[in-house]
Short mmCIF file of C-alpha atoms in Angstrom, two decimals:
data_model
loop_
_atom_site.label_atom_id
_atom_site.label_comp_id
_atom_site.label_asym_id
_atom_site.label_seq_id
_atom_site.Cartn_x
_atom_site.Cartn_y
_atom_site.Cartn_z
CA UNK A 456 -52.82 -5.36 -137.43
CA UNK A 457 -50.72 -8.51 -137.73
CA UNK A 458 -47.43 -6.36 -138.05
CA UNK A 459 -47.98 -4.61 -134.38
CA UNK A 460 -47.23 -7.69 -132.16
CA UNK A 461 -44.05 -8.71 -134.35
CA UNK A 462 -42.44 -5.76 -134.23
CA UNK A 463 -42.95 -5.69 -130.17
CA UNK A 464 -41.63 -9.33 -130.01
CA UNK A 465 -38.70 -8.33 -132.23
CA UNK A 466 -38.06 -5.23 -130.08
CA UNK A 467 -37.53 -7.86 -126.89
CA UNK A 468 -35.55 -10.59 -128.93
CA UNK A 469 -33.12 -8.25 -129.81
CA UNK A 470 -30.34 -6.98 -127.37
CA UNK A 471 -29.95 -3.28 -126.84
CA UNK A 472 -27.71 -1.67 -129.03
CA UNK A 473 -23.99 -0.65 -127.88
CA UNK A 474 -23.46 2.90 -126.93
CA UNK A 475 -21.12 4.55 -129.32
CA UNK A 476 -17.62 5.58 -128.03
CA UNK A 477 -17.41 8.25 -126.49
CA UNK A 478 -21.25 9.02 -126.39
CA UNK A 479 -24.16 8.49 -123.86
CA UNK A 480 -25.17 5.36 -122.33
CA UNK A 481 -28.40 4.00 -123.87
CA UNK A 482 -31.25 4.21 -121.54
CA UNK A 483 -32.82 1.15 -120.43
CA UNK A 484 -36.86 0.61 -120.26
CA UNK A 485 -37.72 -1.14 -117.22
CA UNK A 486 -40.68 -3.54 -117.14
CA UNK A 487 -43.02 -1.11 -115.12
CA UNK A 488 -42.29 1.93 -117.74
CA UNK A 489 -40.23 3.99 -115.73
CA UNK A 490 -36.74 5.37 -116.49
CA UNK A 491 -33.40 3.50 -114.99
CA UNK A 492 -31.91 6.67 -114.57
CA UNK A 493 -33.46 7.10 -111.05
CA UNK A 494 -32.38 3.95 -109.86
CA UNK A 495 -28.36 5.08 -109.94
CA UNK A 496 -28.26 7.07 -106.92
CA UNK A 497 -28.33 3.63 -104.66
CA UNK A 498 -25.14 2.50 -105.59
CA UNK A 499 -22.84 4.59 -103.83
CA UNK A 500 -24.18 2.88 -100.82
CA UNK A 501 -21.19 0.30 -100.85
CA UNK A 502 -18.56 2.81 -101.53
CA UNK A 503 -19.33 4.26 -97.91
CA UNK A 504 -19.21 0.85 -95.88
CA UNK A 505 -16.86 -0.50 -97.74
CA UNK A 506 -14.63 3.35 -96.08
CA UNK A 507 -16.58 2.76 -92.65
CA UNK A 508 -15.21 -1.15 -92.15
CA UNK A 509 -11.84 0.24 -93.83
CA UNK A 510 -11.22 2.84 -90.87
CA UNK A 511 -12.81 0.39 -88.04
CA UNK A 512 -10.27 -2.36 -88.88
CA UNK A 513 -7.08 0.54 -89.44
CA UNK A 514 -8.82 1.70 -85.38
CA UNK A 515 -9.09 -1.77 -84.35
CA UNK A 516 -5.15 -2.61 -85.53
CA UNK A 517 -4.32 0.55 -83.39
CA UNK A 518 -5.68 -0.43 -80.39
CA UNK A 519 -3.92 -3.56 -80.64
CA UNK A 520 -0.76 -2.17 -81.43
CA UNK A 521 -0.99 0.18 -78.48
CA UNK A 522 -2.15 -2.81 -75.78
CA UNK A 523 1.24 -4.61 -77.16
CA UNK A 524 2.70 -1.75 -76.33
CA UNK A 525 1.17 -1.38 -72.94
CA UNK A 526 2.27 -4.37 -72.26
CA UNK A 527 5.70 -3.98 -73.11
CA UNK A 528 5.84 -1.28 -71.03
CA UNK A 529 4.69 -3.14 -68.07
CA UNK A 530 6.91 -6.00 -68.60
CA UNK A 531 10.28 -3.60 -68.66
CA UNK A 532 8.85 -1.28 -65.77
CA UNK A 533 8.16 -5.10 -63.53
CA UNK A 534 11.50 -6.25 -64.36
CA UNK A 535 13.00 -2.87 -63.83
CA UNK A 536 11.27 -2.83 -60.22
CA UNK A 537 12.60 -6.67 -59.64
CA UNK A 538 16.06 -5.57 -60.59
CA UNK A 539 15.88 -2.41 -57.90
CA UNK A 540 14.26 -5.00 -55.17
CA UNK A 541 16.85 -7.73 -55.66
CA UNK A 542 20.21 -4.45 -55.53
CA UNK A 543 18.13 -3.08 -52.17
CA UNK A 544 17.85 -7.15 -50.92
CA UNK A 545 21.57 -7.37 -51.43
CA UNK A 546 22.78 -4.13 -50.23
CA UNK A 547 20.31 -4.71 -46.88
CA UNK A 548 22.51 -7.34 -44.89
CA UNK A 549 25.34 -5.22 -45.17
CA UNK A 550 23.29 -2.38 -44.05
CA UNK A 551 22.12 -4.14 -40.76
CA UNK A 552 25.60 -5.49 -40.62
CA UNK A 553 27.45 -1.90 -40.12
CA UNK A 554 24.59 -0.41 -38.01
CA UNK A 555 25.00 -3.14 -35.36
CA UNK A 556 29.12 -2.88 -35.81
CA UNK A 557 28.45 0.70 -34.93
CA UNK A 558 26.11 0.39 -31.95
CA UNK A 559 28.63 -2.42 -30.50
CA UNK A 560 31.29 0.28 -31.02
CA UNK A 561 28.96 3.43 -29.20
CA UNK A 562 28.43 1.02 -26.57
CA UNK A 563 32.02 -0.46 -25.67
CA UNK A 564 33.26 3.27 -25.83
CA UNK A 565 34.53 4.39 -22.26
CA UNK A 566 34.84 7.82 -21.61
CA UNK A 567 38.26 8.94 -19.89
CA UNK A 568 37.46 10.31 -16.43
CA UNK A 569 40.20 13.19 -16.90
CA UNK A 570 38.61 16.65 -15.40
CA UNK A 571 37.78 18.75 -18.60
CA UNK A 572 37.74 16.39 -20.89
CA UNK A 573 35.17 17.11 -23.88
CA UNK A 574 34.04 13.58 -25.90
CA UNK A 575 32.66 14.05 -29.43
CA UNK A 576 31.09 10.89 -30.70
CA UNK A 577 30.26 10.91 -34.60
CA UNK A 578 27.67 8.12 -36.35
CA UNK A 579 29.22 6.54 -39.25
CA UNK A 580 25.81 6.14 -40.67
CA UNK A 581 23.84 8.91 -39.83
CA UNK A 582 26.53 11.75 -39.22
CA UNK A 583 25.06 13.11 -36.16
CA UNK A 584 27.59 14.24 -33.06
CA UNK A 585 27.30 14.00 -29.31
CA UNK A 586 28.90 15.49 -27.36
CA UNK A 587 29.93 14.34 -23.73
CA UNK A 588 31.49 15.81 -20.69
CA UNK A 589 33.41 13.78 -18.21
CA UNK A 590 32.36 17.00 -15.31
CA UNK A 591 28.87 16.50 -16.22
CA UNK A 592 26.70 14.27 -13.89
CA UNK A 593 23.52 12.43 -14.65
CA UNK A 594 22.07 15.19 -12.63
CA UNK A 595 23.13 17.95 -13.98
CA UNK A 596 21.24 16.99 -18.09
CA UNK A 597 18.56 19.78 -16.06
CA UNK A 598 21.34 22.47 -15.66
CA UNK A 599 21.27 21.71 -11.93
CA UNK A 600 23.89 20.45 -9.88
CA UNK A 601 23.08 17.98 -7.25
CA UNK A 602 24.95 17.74 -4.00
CA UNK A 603 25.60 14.32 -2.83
CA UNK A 604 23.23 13.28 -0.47
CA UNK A 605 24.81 12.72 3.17
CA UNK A 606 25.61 8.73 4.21
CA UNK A 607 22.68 6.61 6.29
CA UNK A 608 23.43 7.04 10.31
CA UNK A 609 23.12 4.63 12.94
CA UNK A 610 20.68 5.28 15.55
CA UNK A 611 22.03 6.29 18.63
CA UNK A 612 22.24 4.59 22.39
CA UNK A 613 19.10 5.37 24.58
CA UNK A 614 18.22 4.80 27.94
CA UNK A 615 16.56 6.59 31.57
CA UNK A 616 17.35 6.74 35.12
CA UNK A 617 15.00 7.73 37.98
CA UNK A 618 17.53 9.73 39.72
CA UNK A 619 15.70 12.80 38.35
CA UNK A 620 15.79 15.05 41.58
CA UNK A 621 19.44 14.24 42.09
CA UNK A 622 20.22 15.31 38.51
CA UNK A 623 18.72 18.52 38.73
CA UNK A 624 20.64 19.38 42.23
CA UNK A 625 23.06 18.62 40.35
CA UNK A 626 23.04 20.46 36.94
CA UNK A 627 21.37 23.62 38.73
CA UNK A 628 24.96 24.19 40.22
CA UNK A 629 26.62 24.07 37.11
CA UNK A 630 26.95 26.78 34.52
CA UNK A 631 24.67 27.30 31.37
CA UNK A 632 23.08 23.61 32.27
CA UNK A 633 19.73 24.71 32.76
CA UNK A 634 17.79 27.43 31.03
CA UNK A 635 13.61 27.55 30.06
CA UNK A 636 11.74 26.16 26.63
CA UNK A 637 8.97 28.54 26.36
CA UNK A 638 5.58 27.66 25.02
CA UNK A 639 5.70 27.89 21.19
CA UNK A 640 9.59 27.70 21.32
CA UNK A 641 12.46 25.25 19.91
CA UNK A 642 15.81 25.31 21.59
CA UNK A 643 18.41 23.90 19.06
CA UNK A 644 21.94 22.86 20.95
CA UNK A 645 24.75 22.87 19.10
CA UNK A 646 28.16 20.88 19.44
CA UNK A 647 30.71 19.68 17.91
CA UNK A 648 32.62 17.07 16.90
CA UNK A 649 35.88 16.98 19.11
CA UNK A 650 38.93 16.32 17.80
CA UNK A 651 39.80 14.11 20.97
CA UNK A 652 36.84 12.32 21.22
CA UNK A 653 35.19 9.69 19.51
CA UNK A 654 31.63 9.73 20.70
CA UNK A 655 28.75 11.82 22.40
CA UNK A 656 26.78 11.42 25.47
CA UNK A 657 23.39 14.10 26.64
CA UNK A 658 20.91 13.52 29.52
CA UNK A 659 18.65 15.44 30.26
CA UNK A 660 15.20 16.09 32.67
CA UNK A 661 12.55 18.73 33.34
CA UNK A 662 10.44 20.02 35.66
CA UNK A 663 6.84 18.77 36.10
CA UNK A 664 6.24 18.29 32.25
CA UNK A 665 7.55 16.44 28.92
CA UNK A 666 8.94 17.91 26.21
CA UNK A 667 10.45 17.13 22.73
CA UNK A 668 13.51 15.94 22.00
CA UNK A 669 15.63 14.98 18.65
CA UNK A 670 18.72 14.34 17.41
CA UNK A 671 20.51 15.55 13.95
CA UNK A 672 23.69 15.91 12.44
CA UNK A 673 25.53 18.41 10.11
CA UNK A 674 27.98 16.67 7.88
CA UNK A 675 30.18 20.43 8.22
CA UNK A 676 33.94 21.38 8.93
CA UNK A 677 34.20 22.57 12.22
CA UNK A 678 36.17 25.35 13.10
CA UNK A 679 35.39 25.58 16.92
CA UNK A 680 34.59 22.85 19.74
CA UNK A 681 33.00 25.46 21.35
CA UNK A 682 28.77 24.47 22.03
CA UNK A 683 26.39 27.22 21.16
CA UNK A 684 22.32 27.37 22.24
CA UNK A 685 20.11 28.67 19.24
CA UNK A 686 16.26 29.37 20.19
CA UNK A 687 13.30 30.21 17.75
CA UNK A 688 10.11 31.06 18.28
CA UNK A 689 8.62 27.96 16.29
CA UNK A 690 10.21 24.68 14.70
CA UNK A 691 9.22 26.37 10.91
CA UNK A 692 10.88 29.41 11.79
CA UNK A 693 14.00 27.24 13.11
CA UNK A 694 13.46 25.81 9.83
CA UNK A 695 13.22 29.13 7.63
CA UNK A 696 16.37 30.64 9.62
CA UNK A 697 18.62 27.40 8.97
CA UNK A 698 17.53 27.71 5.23
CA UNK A 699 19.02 30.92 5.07
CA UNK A 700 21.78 30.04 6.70
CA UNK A 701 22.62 26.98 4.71
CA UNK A 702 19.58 25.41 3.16
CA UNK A 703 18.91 22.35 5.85
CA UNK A 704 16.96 20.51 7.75
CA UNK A 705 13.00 20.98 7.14
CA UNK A 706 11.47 18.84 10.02
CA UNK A 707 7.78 18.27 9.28
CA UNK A 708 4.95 16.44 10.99
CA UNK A 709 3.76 15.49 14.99
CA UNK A 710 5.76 16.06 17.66
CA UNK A 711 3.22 13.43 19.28
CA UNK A 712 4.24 10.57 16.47
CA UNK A 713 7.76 11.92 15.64
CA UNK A 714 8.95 14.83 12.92
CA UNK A 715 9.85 13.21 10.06
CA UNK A 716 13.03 15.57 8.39
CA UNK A 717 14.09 15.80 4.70
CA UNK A 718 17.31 15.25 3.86
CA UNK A 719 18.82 18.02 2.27
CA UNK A 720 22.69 18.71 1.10
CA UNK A 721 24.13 17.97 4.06
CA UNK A 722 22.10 17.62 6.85
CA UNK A 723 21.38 13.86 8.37
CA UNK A 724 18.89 12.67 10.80
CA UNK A 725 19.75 10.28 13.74
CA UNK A 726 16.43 10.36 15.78
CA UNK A 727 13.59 12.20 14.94
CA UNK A 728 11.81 14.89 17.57
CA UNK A 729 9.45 12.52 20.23
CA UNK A 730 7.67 13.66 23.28
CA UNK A 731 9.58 12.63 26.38
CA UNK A 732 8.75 12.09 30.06
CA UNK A 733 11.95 13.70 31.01
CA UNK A 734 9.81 15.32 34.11
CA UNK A 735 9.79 11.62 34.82
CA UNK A 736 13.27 9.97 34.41
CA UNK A 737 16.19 11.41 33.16
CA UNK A 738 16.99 10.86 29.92
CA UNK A 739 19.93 9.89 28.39
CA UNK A 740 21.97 8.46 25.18
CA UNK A 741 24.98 8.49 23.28
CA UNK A 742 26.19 8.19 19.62
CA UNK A 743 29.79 7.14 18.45
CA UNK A 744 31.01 10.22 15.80
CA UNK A 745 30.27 9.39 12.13
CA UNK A 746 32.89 11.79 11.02
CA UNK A 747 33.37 15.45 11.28
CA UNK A 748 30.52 17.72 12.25
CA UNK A 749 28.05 19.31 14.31
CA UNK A 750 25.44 17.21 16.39
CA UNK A 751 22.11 19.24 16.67
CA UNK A 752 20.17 18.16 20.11
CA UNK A 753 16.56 19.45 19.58
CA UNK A 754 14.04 20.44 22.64
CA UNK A 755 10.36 21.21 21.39
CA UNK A 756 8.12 22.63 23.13
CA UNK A 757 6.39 24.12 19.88
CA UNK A 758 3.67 22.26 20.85
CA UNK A 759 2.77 23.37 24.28
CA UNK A 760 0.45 26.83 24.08
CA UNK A 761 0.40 27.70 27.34
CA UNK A 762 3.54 26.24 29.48
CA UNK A 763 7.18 27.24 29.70
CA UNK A 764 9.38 24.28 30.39
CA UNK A 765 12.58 24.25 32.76
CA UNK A 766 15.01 22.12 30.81
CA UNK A 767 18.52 20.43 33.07
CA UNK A 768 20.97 19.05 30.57
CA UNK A 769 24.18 17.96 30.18
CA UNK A 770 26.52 17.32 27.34
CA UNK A 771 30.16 16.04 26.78
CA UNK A 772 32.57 13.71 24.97
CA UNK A 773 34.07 10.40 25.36
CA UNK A 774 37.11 8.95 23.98
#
């Protein structure tokens, strides 16, 4: 019984015996009687995290090698960009410099005044061409030419007598000095500038009513002294017939406050179409020749629906 426990306390004094070369590692007894051999599977556990932290730090070297990169990058692409700024900031002053030489020299350029003379003006900085015409004429940039409107006319020498029944004895003798307005009509007398003469003189009366009376002139060359009488129904068909003649006068407006006229090509107004009480006094005026042309003496009676007027006038020259 006594040789039981020593043998046990031998078998813990002593170490475990060597494993031969070559052969089988002895098997240890673990205090709790089961076999070491299912305890060796744990320790491959720090194998594999020892891999794991071994590729984070290679991943985390990366990404710092790429930011210093990045970096780089952005530090040759800002001093690439300050390089291009500062060339532009340089080259900019000379810039401004050239396009203000070049509008000083478009704007000190005179065009010759020669008929038929074609200007071509090219930009030094943009390359574009004009092209200018000394016939052209501001208003002809809308393909129209515009006549030159006539000069302003001074307004002409008015005044009245009361020798009205001595007048008409008088003009009733004389030929083509008295002839009838009829209701709705305009009488337009024409006459011309004389070449011995330097102004015109009119008077003029009616019988027992007013009428209208205006003066205009027609900056024209005359090629006879001789005075003509033209009649129409109505002042816008004296209007309509002129056009077609020579685009003209258009009077518009109130015989009762005065026609107002448009000024067209050639035409000029010197006193617009008023109601007068030539049936009154005999009127009369005069107006010193503004150059060559045709004086237009105007009787309305466009107004009146129902009465015929008897018109006495007389017209002539003074030198």
């Amino acid at each position: 019984m006594s040789d039981v426990p020593a043998a046990a306390a031998r078998s813990r004094s002593e170490p475990p015996a060597a494993a031969a070369p070559g052969g089988p590692a002895p098997r240890l007894p673990s205090e709790n009687g089961e076999d070491s051999s299912h305890k060796t599977e744990p320790a491959d556990q720090p194998v594999d995290s020892l891999e794991s932290s071994t590729l984070q730090s290679g991943l985390q070297v990366g990404l710092l090698e790429n930011a210093v990169t990045t970096e780089d990058s952005k530090a040759e692409a800002g001093t690439l960009e300050d390089q291009k700024v500062a060339e532009v900031e340089e080259k900019l002053p000379d810039q401004i410099q050239s396009l203000k030489e070049e509008a000083v020299r478009i704007t000190n350029y005179h065009v010759p005044q020669g008929a038929g003379d074609i200007v071509m003006i090219q930009s030094d900085h943009t390359g574009a061409v004009d092209i200018l015409s000394a016939e052209l004429e501001t208003a002809d940039l809308l393909g129209e030419q515009r006549k030159a409107q006539p000069p302003p006319l001074a307004p002409p020498t008015m005044w009245t007598t009361e020798k009205t029944k001595e007048f008409k004895a008088k003009m009733g003798k004389e030929k083509n000095c008295q002839m009838v307005v009829k209701r709705g009509e305009v009488v337009t007398v024409r006459v011309p500038t004389h070449p011995d003469g330097r102004c015109i003189c009119w008077e003029f009366a009616t019988d027992d009513y007013d009428i209208g009376f205006g003066v205009y002139f027609d900056w024209t060359t005359v090629t006879s002294t001789a005075i003509t009488v033209q009649v129409s129904e109505s002042s816008d068909e004296e209007d309509e017939e002129e056009e077609e003649e020579i685009e003209g006068l258009a009077p518009v407006g109130d015989v009762e406050r005065g026609s107002k006229s448009y000024l067209r090509n050639r035409y000029g107004e010197i006193m617009p179409v008023y109601r007068r009480n030539s049936h009154r006094e005999v009127q009369a005026g005069s107006h010193e020749y503004p150059g060559e042309g045709i004086y237009l003496l105007k009787f309305d009676n466009s107004y009146s629906l129902l009465r015929n007027k008897t018109l006495f006038f007389h017209v002539y020259y003074t030198s």
